[in-house]
mmCIF file of C-alpha atoms in Angstrom:
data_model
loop_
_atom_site.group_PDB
_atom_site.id
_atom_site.type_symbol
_atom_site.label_atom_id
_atom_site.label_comp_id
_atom_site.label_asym_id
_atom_site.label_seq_id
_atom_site.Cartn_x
_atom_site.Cartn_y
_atom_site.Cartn_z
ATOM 1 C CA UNK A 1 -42.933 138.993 87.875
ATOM 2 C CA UNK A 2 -40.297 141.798 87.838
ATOM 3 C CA UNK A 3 -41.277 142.294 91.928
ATOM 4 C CA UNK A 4 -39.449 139.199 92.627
ATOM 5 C CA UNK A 5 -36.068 139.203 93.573
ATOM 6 C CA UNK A 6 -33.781 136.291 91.708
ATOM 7 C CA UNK A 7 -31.538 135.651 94.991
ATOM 8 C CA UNK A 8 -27.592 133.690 94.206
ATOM 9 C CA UNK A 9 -25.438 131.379 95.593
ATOM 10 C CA UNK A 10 -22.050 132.501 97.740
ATOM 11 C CA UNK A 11 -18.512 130.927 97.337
ATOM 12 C CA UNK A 12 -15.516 132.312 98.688
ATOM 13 C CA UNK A 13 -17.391 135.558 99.486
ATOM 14 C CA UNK A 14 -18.562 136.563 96.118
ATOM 15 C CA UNK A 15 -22.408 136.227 95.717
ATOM 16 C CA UNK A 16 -23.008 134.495 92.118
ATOM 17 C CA UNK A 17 -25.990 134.091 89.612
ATOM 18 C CA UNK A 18 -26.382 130.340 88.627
ATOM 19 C CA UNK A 19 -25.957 129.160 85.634
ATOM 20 C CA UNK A 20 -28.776 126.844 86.450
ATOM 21 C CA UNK A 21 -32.422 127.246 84.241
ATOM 22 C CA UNK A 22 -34.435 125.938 87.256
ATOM 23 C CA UNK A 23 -35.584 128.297 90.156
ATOM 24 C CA UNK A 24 -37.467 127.314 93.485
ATOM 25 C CA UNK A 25 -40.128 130.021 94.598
ATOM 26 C CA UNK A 26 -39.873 131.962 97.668
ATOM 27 C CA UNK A 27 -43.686 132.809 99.375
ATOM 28 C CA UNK A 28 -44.422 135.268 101.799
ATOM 29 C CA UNK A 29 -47.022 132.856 103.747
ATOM 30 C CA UNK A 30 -49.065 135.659 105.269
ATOM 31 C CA UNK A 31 -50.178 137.360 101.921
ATOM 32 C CA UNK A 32 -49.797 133.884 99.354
ATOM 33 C CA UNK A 33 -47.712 135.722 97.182
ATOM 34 C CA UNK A 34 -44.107 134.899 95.602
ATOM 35 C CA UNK A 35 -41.889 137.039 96.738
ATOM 36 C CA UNK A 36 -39.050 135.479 95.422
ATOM 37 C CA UNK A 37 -37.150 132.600 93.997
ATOM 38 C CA UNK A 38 -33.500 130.706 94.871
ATOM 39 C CA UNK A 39 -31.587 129.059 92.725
ATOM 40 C CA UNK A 40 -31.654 125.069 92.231
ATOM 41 C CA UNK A 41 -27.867 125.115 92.152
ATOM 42 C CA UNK A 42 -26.422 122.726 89.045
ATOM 43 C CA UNK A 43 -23.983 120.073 89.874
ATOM 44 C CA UNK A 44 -20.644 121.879 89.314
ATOM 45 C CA UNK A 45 -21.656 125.076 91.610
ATOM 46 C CA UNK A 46 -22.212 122.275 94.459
ATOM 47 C CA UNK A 47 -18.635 120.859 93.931
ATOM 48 C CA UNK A 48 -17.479 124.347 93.654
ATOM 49 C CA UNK A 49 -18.283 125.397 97.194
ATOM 50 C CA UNK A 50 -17.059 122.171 98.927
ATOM 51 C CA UNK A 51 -13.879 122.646 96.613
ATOM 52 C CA UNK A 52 -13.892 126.520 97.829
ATOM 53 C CA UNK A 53 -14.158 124.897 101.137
ATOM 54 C CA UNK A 54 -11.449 122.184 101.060
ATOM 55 C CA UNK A 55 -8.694 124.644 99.487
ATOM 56 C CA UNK A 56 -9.436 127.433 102.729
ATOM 57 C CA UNK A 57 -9.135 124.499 105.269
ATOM 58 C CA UNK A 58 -5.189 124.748 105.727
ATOM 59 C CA UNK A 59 -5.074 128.611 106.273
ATOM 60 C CA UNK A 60 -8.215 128.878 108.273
ATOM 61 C CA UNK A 61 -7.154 125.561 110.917
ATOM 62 C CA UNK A 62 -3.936 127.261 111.417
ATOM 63 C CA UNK A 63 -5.548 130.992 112.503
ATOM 64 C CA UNK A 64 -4.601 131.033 115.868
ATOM 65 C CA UNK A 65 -8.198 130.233 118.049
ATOM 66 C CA UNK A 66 -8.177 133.538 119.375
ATOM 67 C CA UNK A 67 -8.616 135.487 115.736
ATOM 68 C CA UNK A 68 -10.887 132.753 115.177
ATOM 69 C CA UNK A 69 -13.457 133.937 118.170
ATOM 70 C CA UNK A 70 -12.690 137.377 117.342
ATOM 71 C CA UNK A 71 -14.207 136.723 114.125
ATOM 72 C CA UNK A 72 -17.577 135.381 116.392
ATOM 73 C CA UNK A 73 -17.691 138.512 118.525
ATOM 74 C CA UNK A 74 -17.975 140.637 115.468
ATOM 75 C CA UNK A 75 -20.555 138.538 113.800
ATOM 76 C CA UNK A 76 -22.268 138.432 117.022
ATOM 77 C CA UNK A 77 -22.292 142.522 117.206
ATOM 78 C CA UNK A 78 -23.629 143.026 113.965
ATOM 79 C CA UNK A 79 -26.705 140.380 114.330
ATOM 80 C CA UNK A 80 -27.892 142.435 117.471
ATOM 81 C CA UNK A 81 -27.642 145.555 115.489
ATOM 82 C CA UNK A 82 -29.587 143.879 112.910
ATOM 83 C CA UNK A 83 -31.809 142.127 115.005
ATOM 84 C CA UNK A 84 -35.314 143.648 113.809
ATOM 85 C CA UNK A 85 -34.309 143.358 110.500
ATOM 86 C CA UNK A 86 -33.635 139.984 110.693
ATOM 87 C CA UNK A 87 -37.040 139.069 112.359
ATOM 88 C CA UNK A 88 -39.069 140.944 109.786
ATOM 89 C CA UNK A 89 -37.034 139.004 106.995
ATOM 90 C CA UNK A 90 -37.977 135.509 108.525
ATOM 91 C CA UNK A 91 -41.619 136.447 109.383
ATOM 92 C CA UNK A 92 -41.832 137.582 105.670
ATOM 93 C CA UNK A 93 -40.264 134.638 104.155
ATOM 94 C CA UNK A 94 -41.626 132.037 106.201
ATOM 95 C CA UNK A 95 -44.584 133.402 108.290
ATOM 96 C CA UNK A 96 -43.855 132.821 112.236
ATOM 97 C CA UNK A 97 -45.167 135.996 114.120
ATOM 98 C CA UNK A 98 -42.615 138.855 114.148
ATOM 99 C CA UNK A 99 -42.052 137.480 118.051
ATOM 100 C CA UNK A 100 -41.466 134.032 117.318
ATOM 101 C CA UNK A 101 -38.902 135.047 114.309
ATOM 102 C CA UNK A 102 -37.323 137.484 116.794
ATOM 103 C CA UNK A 103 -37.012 134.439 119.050
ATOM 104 C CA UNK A 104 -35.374 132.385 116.607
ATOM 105 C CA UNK A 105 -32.664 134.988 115.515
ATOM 106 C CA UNK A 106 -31.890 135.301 119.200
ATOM 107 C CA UNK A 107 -31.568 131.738 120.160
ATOM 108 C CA UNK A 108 -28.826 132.069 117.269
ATOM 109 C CA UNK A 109 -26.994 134.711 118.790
ATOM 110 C CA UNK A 110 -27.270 133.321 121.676
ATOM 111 C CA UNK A 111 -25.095 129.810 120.366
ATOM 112 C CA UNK A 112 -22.642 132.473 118.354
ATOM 113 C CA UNK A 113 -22.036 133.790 121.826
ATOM 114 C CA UNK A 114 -21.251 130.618 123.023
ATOM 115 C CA UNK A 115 -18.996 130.118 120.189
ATOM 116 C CA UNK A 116 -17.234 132.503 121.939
ATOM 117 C CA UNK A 117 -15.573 130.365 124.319
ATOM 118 C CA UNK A 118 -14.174 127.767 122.116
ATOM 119 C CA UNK A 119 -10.656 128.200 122.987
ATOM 120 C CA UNK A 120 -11.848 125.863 126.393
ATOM 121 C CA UNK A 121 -13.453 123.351 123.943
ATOM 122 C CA UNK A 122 -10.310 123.050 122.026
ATOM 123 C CA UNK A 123 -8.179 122.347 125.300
ATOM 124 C CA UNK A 124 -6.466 119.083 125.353
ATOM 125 C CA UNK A 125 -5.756 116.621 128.041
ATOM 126 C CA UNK A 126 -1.867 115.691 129.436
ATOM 127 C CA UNK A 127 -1.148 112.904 131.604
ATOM 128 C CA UNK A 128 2.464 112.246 133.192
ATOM 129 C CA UNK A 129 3.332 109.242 134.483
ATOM 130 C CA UNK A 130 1.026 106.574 132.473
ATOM 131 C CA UNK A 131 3.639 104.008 132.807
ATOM 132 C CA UNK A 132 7.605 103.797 133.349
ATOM 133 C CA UNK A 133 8.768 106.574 131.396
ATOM 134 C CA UNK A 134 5.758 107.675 129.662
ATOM 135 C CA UNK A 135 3.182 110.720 129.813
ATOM 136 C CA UNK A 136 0.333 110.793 127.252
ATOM 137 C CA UNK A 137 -0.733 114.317 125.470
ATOM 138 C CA UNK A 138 -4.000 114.799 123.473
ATOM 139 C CA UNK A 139 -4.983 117.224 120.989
ATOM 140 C CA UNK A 140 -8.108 118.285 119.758
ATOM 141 C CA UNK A 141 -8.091 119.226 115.569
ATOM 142 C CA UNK A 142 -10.135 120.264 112.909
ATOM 143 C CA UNK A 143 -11.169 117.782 110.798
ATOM 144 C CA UNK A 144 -11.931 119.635 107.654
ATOM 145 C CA UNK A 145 -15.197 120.686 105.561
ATOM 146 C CA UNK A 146 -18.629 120.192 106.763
ATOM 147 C CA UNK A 147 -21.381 120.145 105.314
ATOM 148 C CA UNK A 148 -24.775 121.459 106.838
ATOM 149 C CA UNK A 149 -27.930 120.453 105.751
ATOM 150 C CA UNK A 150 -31.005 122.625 107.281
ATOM 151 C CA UNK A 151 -34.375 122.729 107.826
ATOM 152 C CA UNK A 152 -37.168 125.255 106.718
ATOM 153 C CA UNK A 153 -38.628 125.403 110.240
ATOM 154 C CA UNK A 154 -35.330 127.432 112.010
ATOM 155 C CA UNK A 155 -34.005 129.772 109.358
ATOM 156 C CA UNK A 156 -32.069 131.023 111.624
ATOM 157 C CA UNK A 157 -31.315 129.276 115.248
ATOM 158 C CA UNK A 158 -30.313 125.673 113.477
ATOM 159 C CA UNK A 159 -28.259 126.494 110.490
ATOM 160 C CA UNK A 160 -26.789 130.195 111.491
ATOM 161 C CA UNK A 161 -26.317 128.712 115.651
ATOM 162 C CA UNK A 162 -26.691 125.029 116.024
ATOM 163 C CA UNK A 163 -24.303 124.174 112.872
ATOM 164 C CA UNK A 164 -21.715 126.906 111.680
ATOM 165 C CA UNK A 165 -20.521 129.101 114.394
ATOM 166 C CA UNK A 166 -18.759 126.081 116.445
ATOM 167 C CA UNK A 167 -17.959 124.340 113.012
ATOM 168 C CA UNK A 168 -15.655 127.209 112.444
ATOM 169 C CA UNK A 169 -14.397 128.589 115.557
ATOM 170 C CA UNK A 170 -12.816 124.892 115.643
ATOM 171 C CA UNK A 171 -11.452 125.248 112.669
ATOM 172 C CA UNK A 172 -13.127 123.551 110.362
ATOM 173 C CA UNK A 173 -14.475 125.220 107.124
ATOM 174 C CA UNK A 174 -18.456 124.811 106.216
ATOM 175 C CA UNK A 175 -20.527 124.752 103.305
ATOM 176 C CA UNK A 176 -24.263 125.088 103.887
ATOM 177 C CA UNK A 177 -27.315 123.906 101.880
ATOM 178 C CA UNK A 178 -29.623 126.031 103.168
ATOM 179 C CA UNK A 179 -33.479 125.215 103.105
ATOM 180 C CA UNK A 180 -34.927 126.624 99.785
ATOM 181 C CA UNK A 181 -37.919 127.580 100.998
ATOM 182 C CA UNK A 182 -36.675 130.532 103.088
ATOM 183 C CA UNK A 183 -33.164 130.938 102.991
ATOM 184 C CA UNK A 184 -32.760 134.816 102.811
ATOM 185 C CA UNK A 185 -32.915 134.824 106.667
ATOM 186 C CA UNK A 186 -29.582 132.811 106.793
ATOM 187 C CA UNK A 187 -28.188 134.278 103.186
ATOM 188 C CA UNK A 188 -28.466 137.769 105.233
ATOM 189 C CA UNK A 189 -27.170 136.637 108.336
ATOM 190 C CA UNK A 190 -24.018 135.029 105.893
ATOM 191 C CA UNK A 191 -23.813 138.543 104.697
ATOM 192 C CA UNK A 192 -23.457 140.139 108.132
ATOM 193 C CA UNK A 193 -20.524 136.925 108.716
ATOM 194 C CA UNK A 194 -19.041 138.185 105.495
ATOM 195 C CA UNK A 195 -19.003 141.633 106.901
ATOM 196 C CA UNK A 196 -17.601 140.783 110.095
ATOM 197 C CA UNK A 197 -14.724 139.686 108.301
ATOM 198 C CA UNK A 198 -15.167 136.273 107.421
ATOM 199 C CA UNK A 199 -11.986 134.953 105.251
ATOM 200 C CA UNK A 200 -12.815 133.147 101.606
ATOM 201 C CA UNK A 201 -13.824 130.152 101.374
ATOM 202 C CA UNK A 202 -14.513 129.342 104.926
ATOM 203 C CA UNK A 203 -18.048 129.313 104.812
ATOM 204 C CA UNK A 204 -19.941 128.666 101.170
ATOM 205 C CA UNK A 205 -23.724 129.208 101.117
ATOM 206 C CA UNK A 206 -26.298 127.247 98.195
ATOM 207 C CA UNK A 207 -29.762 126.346 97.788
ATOM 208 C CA UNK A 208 -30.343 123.125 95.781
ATOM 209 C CA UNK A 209 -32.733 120.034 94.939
ATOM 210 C CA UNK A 210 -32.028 117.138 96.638
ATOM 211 C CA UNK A 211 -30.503 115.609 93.760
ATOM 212 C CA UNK A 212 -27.394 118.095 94.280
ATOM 213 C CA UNK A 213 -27.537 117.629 98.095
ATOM 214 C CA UNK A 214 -27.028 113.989 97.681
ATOM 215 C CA UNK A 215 -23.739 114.684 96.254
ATOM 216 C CA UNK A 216 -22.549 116.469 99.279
ATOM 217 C CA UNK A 217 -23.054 113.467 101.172
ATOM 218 C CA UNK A 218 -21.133 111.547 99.134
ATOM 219 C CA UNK A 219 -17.988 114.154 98.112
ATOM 220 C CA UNK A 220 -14.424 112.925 99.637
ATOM 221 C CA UNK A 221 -13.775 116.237 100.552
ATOM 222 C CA UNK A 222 -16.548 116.275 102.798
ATOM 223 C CA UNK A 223 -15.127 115.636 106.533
ATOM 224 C CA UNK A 224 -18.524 116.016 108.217
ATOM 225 C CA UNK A 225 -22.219 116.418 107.996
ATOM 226 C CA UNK A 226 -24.913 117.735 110.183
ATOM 227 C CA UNK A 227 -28.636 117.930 109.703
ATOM 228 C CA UNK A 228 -32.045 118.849 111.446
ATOM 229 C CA UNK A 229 -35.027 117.575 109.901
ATOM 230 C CA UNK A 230 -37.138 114.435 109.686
ATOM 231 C CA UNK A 231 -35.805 110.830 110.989
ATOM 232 C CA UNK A 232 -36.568 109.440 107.186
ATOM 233 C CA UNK A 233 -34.157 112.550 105.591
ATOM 234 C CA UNK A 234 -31.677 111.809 108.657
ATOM 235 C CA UNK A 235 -31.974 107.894 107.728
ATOM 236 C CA UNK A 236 -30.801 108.868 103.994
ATOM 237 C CA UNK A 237 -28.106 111.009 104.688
ATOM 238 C CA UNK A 238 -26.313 108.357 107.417
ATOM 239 C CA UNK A 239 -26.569 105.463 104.771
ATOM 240 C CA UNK A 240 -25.621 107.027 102.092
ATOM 241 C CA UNK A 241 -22.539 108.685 103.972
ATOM 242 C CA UNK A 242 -21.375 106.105 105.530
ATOM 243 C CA UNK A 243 -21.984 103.733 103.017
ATOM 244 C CA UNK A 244 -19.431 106.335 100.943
ATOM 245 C CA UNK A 245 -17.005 106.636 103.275
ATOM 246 C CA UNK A 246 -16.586 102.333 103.577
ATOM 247 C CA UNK A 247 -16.144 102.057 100.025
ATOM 248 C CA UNK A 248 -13.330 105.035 99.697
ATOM 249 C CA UNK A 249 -11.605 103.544 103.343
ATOM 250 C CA UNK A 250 -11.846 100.287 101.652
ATOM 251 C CA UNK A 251 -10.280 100.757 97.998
ATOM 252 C CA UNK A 252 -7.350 103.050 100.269
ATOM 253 C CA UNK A 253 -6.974 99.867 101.949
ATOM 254 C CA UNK A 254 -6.684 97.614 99.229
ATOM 255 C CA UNK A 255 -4.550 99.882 97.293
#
């Protein structure tokens, strides 16, 4: 028992042990041994990070876009220095071949690259002329904290490329619920975002039950959500956030 590691949660940068008394094991597939176990986050550590989330939102949406791609070519340098690390990690934690897990962590980089060029997706549109007198102007704005939700199968590529790195670059702030069955692939990677100079409180990092991640879906802080996983799971989390969001647009309204 003492050879396996007790892993923590992350808000505003600081890595912290849960309170909580129940702990999700962590097998290395290849050998059918635990090799370690994640935290079933209580109630009040969820809140925290979304809360951790909400209060970074105003400084973070008004960096300037180009300090906020900086921030994405930095984090992109350190995951190819840490590439092989990386890969080992996820073919320990969840078994792919070291290839495929190599694969993965690339196909990650490859979307924090993208990242890279947000300042075009965050161009708005100006029309003159639109009638007597008038021009039109749109802008495109953060909306505030999202929430991503991940799946076991891409430890890396979905939650660490598909979700966070043009959730932020935009301006938005994140908190992720990463898959408890292998999240130290994406609780390193966090590390090397942390490292690459990552402000608090822009991205928060937890493992939980599903009774905790329901809460997330629910929280009025909670801007956005996206997911990868099965169409039941998907199902669940669109009813029960938009079914959230009517009944806090409708008491505003009658209020």
């Amino acid at each position: 028992m003492s050879d396996i590691k007790r892993l923590k949660f992350c808000v505003n940068n600081e890595w912290i042990e849960s309170s909580t008394t129940k702990y999700m094991p962590i097998m290395n597939p290849s050998l059918g041994v635990q090799i370690a176990e994640t935290p079933c986050c209580t109630q009040r550590e969820v809140n925290g990070a979304v809360e951790a989330a909400a209060a970074a939102f105003p400084a973070w949406s008004n960096t300037p876009i180009p300090q906020r791609i900086q921030l994405m070519f930095r984090f992109k340098a350190l995951l190819d220095k840490n590439l092989d690390e990386l890969a080992k990690l996820m073919a320990t934690e969840m078994g792919k071949v070291l290839a495929e897990a190599k694969g993965d962590v690339l196909k990650a980089i490859e979307v924090v690259e993208c990242a890279c060029s947000t300042h075009y997706l965050m161009q708005g549109d100006t029309c003159m002329n639109v009638a007597p007198g008038y021009d039109t102007v749109s802008y495109r704005e953060p909306l505030g904290v999202f929430v991503g939700i991940a799946p076991y199968n891409f430890p890396a590529m979905i939650p660490m490329g598909w979700m966070l790195p043009f959730a932020i670059t935009t301006g938005n702030t994140f908190v992720l619920k990463a898959a408890s069955m292998v999240p130290q692939t994406s609780m390193r990677m966090m590390e090397l975002l942390i490292e690459a100079g990552l402000p608090k409180g822009v991205v928060n990092f937890v493992t939980c039950s599903r009774v905790e991640a329901d809460s997330l879906l629910t929280n009025p802080l909670v801007k956005g959500i996206t997911f990868v996983g099965s169409t039941d799971v998907g199902l669940h989390i669109y009813k029960t956030a938009a079914r959230s969001e009517e009944r806090r647009v409708g008491k505003e309204c009658r209020s």
